[in-house]
CSV table of C-alpha atoms in Angstrom, one decimal:
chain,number,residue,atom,x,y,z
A,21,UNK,CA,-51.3,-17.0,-65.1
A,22,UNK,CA,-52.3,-15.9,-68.9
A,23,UNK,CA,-53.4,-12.5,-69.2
A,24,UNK,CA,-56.4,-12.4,-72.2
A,25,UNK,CA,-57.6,-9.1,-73.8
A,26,UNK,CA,-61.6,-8.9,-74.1
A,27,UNK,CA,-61.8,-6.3,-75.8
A,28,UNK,CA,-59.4,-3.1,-77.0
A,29,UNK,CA,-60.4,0.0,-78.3
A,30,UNK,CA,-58.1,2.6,-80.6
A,31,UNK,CA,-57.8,6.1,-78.8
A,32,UNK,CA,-56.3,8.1,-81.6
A,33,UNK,CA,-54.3,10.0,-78.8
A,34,UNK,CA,-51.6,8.1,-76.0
A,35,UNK,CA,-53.2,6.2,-73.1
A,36,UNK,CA,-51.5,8.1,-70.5
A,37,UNK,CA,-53.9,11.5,-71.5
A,38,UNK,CA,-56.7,10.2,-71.8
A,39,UNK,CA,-58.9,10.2,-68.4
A,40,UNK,CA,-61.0,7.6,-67.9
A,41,UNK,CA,-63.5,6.8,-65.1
A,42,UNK,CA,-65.0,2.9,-64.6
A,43,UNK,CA,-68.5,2.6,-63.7
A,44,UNK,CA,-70.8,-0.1,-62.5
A,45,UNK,CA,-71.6,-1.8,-66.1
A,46,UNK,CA,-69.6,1.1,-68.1
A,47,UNK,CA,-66.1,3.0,-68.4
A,48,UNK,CA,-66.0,7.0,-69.4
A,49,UNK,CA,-63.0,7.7,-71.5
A,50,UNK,CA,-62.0,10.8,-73.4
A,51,UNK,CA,-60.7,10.6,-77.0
A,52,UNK,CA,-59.7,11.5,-80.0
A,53,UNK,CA,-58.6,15.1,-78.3
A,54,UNK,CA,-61.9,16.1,-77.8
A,55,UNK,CA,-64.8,13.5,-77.3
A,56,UNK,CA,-66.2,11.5,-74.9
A,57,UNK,CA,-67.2,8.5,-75.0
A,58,UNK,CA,-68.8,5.8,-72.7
A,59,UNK,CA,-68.6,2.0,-73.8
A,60,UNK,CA,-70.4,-0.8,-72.2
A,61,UNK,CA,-68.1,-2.7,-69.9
A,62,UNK,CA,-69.3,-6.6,-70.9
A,63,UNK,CA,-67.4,-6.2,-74.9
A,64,UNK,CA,-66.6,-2.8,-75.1
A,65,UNK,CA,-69.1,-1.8,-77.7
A,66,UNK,CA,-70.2,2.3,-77.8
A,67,UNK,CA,-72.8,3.3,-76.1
A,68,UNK,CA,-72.9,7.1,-76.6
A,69,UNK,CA,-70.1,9.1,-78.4
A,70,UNK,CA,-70.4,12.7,-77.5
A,71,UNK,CA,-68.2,16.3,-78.4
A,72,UNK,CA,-66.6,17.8,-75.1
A,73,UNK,CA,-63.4,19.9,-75.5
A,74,UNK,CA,-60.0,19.6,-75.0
A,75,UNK,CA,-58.1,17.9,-71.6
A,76,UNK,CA,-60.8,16.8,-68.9
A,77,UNK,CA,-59.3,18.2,-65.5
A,78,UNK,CA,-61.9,16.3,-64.3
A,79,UNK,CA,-64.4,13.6,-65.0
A,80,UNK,CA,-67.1,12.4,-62.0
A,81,UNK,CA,-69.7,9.4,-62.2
A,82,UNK,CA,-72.9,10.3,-59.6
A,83,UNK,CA,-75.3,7.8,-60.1
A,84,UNK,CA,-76.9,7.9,-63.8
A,85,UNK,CA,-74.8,11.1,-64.7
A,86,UNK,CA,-71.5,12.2,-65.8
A,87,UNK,CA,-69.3,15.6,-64.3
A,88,UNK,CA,-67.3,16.8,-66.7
A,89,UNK,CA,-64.9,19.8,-66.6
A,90,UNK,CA,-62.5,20.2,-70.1
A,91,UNK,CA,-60.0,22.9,-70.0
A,92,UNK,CA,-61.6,24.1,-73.3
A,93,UNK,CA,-64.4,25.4,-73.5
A,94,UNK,CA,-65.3,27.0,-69.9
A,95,UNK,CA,-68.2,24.8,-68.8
A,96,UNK,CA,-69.3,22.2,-66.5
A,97,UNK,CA,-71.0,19.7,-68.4
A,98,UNK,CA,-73.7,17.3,-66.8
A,99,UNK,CA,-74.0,14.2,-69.1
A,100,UNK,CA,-77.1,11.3,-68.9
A,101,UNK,CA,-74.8,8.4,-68.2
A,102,UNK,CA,-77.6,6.4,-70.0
A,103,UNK,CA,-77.8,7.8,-73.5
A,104,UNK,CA,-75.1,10.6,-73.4
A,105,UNK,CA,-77.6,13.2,-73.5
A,106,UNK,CA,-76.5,16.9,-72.4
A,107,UNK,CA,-78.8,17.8,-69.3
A,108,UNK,CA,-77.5,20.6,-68.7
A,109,UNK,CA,-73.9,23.0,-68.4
A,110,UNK,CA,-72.7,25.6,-66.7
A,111,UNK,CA,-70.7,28.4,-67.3
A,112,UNK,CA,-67.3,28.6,-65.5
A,113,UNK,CA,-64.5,31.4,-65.6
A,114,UNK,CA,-61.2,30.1,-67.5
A,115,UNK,CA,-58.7,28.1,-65.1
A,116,UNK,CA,-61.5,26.9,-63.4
A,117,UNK,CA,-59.8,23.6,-61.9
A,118,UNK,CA,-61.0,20.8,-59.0
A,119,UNK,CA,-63.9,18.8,-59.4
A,120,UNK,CA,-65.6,16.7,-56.3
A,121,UNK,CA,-69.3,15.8,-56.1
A,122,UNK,CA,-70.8,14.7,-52.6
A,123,UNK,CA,-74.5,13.5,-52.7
A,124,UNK,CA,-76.2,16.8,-54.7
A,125,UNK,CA,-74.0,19.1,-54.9
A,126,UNK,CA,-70.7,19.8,-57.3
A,127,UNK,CA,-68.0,21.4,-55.4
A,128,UNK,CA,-65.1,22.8,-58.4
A,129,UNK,CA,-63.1,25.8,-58.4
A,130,UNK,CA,-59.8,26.6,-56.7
A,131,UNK,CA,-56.9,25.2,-58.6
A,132,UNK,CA,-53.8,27.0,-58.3
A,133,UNK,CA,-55.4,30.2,-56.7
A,134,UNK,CA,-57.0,31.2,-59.7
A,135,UNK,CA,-60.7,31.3,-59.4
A,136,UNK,CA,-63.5,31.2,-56.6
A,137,UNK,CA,-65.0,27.9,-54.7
A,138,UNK,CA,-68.5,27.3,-56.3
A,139,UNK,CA,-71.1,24.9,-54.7
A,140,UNK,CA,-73.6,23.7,-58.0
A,141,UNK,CA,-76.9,22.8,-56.3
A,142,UNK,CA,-79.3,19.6,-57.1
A,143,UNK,CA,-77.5,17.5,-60.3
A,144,UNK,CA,-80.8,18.8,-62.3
A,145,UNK,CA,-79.9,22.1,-63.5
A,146,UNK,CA,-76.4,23.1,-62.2
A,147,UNK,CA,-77.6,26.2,-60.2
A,148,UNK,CA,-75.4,27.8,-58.1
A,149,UNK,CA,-75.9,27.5,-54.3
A,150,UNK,CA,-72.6,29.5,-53.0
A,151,UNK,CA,-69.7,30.7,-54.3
A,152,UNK,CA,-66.5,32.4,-51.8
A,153,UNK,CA,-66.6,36.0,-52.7
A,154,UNK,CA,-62.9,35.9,-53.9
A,155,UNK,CA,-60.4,33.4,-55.7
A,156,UNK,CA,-59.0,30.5,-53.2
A,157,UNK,CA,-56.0,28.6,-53.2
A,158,UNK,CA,-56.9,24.9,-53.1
A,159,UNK,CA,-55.1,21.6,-53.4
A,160,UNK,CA,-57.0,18.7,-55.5
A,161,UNK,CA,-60.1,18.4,-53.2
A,162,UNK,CA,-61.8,15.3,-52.2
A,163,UNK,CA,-65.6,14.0,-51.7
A,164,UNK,CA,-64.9,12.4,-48.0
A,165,UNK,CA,-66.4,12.3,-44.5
A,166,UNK,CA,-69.7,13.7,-45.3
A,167,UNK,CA,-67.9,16.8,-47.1
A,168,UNK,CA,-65.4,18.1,-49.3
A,169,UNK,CA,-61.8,18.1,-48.2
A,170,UNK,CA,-59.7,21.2,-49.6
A,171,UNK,CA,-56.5,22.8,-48.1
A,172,UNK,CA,-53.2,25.1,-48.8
A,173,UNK,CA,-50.3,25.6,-47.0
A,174,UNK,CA,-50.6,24.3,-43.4
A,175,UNK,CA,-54.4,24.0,-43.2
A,176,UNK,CA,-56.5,21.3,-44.6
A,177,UNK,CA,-60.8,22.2,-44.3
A,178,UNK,CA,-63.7,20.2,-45.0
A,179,UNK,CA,-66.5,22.2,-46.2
A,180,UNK,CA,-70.2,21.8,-46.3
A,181,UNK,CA,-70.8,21.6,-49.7
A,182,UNK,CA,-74.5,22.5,-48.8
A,183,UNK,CA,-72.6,26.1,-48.0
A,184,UNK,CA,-69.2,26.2,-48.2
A,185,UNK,CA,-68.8,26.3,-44.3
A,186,UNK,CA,-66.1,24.8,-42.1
A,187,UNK,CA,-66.9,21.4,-40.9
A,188,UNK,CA,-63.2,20.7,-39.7
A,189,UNK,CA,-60.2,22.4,-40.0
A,190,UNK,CA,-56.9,20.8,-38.8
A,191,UNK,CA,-53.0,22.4,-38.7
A,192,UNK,CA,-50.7,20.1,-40.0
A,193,UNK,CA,-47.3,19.9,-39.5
A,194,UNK,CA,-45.9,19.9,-43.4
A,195,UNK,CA,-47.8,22.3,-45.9
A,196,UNK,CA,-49.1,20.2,-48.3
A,197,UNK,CA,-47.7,19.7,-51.6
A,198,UNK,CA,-48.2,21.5,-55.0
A,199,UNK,CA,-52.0,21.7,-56.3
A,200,UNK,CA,-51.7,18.9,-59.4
A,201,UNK,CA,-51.1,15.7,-57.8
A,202,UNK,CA,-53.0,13.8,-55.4
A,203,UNK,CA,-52.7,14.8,-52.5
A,204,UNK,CA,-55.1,13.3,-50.2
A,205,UNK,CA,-55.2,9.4,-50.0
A,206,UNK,CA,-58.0,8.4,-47.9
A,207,UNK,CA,-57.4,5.5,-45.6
A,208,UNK,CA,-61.2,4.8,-44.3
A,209,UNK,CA,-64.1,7.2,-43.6
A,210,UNK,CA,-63.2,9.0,-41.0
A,211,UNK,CA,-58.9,9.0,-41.7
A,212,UNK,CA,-57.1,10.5,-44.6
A,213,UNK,CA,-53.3,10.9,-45.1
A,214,UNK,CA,-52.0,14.1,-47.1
A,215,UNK,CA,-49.2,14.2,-49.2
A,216,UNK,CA,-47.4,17.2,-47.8
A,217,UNK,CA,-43.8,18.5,-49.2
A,218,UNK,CA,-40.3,17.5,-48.9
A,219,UNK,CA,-41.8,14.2,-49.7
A,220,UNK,CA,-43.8,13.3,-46.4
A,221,UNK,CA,-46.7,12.1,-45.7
A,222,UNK,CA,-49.4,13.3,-42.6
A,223,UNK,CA,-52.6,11.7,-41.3
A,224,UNK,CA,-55.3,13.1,-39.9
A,225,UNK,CA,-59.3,12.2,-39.2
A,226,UNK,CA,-62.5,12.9,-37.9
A,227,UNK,CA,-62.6,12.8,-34.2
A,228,UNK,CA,-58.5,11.8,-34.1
A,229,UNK,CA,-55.8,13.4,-32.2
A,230,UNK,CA,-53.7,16.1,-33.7
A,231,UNK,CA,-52.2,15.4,-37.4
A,232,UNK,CA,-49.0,13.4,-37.4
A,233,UNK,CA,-45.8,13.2,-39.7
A,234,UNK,CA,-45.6,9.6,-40.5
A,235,UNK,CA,-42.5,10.5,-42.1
A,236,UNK,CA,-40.3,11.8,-44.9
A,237,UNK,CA,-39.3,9.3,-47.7
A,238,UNK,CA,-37.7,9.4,-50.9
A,239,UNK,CA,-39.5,11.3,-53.7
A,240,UNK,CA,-42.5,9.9,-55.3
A,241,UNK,CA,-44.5,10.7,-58.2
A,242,UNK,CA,-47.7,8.8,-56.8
A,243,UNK,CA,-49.6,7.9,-53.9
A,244,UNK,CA,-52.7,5.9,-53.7
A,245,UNK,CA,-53.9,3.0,-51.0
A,246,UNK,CA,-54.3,-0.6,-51.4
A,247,UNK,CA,-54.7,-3.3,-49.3
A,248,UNK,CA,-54.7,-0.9,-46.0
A,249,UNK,CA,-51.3,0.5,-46.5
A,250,UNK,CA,-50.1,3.6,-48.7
A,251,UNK,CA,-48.5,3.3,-51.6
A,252,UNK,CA,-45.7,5.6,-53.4
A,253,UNK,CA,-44.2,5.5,-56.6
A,254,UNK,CA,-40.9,6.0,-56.6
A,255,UNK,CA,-39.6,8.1,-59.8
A,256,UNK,CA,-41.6,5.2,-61.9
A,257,UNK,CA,-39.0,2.7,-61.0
A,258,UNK,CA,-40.7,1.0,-57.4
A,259,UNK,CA,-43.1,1.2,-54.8
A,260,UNK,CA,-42.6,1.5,-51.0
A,261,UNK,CA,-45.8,0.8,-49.2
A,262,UNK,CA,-46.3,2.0,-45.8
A,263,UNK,CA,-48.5,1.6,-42.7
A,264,UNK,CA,-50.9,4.2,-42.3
A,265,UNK,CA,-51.2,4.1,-38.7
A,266,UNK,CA,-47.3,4.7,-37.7
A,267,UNK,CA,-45.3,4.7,-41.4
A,268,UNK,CA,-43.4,2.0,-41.2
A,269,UNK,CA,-43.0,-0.2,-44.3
A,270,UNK,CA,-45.1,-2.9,-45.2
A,271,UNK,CA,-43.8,-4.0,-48.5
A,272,UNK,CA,-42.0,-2.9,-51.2
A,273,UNK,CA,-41.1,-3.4,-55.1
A,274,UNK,CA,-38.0,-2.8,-56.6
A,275,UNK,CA,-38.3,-2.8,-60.7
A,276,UNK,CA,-35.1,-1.7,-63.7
A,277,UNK,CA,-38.2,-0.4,-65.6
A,278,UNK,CA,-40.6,1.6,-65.6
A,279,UNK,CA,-44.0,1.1,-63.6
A,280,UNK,CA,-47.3,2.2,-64.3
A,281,UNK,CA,-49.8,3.7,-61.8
A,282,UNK,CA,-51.7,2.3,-60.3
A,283,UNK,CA,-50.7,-0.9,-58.4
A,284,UNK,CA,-54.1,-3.0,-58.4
A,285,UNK,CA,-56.2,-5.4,-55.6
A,286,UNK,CA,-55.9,-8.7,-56.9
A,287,UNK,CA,-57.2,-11.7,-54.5
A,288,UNK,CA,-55.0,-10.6,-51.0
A,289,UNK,CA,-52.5,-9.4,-52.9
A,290,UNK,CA,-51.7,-6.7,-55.5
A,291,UNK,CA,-50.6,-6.4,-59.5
A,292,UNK,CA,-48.3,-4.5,-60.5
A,293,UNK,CA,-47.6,-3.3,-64.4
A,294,UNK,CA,-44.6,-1.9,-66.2
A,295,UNK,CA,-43.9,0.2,-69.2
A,296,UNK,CA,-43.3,-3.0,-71.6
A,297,UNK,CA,-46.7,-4.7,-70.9
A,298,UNK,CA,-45.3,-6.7,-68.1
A,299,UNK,CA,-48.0,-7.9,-65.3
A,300,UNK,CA,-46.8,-9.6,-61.9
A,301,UNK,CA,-49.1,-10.7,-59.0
A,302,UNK,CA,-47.5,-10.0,-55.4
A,303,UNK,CA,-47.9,-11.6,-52.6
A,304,UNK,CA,-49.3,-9.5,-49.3
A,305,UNK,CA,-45.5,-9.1,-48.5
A,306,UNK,CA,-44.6,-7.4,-52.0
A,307,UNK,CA,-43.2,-10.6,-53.5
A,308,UNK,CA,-43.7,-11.8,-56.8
A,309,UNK,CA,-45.8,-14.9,-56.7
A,310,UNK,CA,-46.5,-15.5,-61.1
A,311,UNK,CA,-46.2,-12.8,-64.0
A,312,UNK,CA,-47.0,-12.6,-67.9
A,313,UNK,CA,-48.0,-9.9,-70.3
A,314,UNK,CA,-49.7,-7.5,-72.6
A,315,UNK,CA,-47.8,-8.8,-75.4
A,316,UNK,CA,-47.1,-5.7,-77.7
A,317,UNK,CA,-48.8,-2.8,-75.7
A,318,UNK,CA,-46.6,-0.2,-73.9
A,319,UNK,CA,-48.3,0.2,-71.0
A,320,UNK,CA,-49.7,3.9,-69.4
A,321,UNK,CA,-52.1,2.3,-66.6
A,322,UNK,CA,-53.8,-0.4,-65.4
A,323,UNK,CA,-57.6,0.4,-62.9
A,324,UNK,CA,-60.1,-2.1,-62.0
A,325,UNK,CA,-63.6,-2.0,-60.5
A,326,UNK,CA,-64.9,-3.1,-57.8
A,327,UNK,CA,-66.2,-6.6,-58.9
A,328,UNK,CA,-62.5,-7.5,-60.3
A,329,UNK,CA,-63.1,-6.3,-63.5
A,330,UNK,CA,-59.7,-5.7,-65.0
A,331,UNK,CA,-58.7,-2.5,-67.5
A,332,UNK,CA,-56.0,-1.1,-69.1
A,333,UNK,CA,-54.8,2.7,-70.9
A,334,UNK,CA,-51.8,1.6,-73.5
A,335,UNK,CA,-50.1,3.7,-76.5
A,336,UNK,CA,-53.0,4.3,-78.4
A,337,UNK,CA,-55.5,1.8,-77.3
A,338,UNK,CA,-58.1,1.3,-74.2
A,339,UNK,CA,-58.6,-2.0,-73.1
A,340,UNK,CA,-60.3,-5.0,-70.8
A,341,UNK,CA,-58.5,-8.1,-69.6
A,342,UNK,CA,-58.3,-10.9,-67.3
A,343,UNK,CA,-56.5,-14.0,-66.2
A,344,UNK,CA,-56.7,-17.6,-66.2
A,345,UNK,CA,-54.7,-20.3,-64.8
A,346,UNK,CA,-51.1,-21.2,-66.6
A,347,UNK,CA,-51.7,-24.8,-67.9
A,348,UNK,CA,-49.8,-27.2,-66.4
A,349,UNK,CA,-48.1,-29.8,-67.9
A,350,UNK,CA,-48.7,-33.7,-67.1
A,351,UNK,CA,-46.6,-35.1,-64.3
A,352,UNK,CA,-44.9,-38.5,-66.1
A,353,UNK,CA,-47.1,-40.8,-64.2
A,354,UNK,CA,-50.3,-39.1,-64.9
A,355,UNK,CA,-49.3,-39.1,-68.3
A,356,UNK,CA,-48.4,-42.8,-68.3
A,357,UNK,CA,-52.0,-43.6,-66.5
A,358,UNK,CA,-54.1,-41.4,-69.2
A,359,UNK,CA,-51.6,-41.7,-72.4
A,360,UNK,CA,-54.9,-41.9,-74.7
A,361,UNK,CA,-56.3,-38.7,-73.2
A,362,UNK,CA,-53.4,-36.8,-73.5
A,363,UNK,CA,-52.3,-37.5,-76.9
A,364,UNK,CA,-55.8,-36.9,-77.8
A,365,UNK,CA,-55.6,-33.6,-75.7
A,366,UNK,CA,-52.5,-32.4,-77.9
A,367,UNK,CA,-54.0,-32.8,-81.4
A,368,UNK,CA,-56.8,-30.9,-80.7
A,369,UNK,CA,-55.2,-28.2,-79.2
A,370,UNK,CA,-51.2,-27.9,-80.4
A,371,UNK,CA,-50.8,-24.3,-78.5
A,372,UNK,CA,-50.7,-26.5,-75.4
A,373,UNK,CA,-47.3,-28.4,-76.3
A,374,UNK,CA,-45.6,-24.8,-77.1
């Protein structure tokens, strides 16, 4: 396979900060340190190119808007995803962290203990509809199962975002991990598997049995799910993939550089990237079946949307790409049978014979 750029944008910052979010005909990037900009998907030309602030800890698409939460300044931002208009923004106190959105209502607050839980009612003013009367301790929470999915220590709750209420709580068996990474990976809508520490991983659902330890593995520096199975990154170098129903493995990469989150759907099987602008397709077993490159782009990430549009954050630049088939060369007696054509072929287009 050949891997084509479409289009490639300069960042003025590395690929690897800057958040970006990919939308139905758009992506959402930050840049430059301290705007955000949306281009159009199709060529990559800017649609709206706005001020924010300084490090999005979070940025949310819901429908025609755009949740953003910048370290600096303190405010929740609610952008027209259309023309980049500001609809509205609402204060928030400093080291406010977390930001999930179910249906109306934007859940943030929580990170690292430091501030309250807030519930923002209706997307079309940002009032507040609850807030917990004192700072909480929350892990990075997730939009899932008709709630938002929070958690410390041993206990993981969904709340109603309509309230703040419990709609489940389970015990689990590992605390869960520190409150910066991912921690939970869901596996369906009503299953969800927690990062937890010492490396391991638990499940747990709607409805299910108890949560269970599907085991301890090697440190990893990323989790995600692909394909049905769940994916870690292993100290950039790797990635063990696992079932999600009993932990055993399901494939596995081994790489001598390093790889980039995150490992992407392609046809049944997966891409994978690396720091040197390497691309290889896998097979459903982990197995390489073709590679090629990004020549001349180091490599932070690689996302794609969910009609196989292909996208990539490298040193400096934002990009789109795709693939086409690797050219084959004539087999002697189809080249004997259509000489003419061939010859023909190879003048027009001398890139072929390289």
């Amino acid at each position: 396979m050949i891997a084509t750029v479409l289009w490639e944008r300069e960042l003025h910052q590395r690929g690897g900060v800057s958040v970006f979010v990919v939308g139905p005909d758009c992506v959402v990037l930050h840049e430059r340190h301290t705007r955000l900009v949306c281009l159009e998907r199709v060529d990559g030309a800017v649609r709206w190119d706005v001020p924010l602030g300084t490090w999005p800890r979070g940025i949310v698409l819901a429908g025609d808007r755009v949740l953003v939460l910048p370290q600096a300044p303190n405010l929740l931002s609610c952008i027209d995803l259309r023309t980049g208009a500001s609809l509205w923004s609402a204060p928030t106190p400093r080291w406010t962290g977390n930001l999930a959105v179910h249906s109306d209502t934007v859940v943030i607050g929580g990170w690292r203990g430091y501030t309250p839980m807030s519930g923002l009612e209706d997307l079309a003013d940002g009032g507040v509809r609850w807030t917990t009367p004192s700072p909480v301790t929350s892990v990075r929470t997730l939009a899932w199962a008709g709630g938002v999915l929070t958690g410390s220590g041993y206990e993981a709750v969904l709340l109603d975002p309509a309230d703040g209420s419990d709609l489940a709580r389970w015990r689990l068996p590992d605390p869960l991990a520190g409150p910066d990474a991912k921690t939970f990976v869901p596996v369906d809508a009503e299953r969800v598997v927690a990062v937890c520490e010492a490396s391991s991983l638990v499940t747990f659902g709607i409805g299910a049995d108890e949560p269970t330890r599907l085991g301890s593995y090697d440190p990893f520096g990323a989790v995600g799910c692909i394909h049905g199975s769940v994916w870690m990154l292993r100290s950039g170098r790797g990635f063990l993939a696992v079932d999600p129903a009993d932990g055993t493995s399901t494939w596995s990469v081994e790489a001598d550089r390093r790889i980039v989150v995150d490992p992407l759907p392609y046809a049944d099987g997966v891409l994978v990237g690396d720091a040197n602008g390497g691309i290889r397709r896998l097979g459903p077993d982990g197995r390489t079946v073709e590679g090629c490159s990004l020549p001349g782009r180091r490599l932070d990430a690689l996302a794609a949307a969910g009609d196989g549009g292909l996208f990539f954050a490298a040193k400096g630049t934002f990009g789109s790409f795709t693939f086409s088939p690797k050219a084959r060369r004539p087999t002697a007696s189809a080249a004997s049978a259509g000489a003419l054509s061939v010859r023909e072929s190879t003048r027009q287009d001398p890139k072929e014979t390289a």
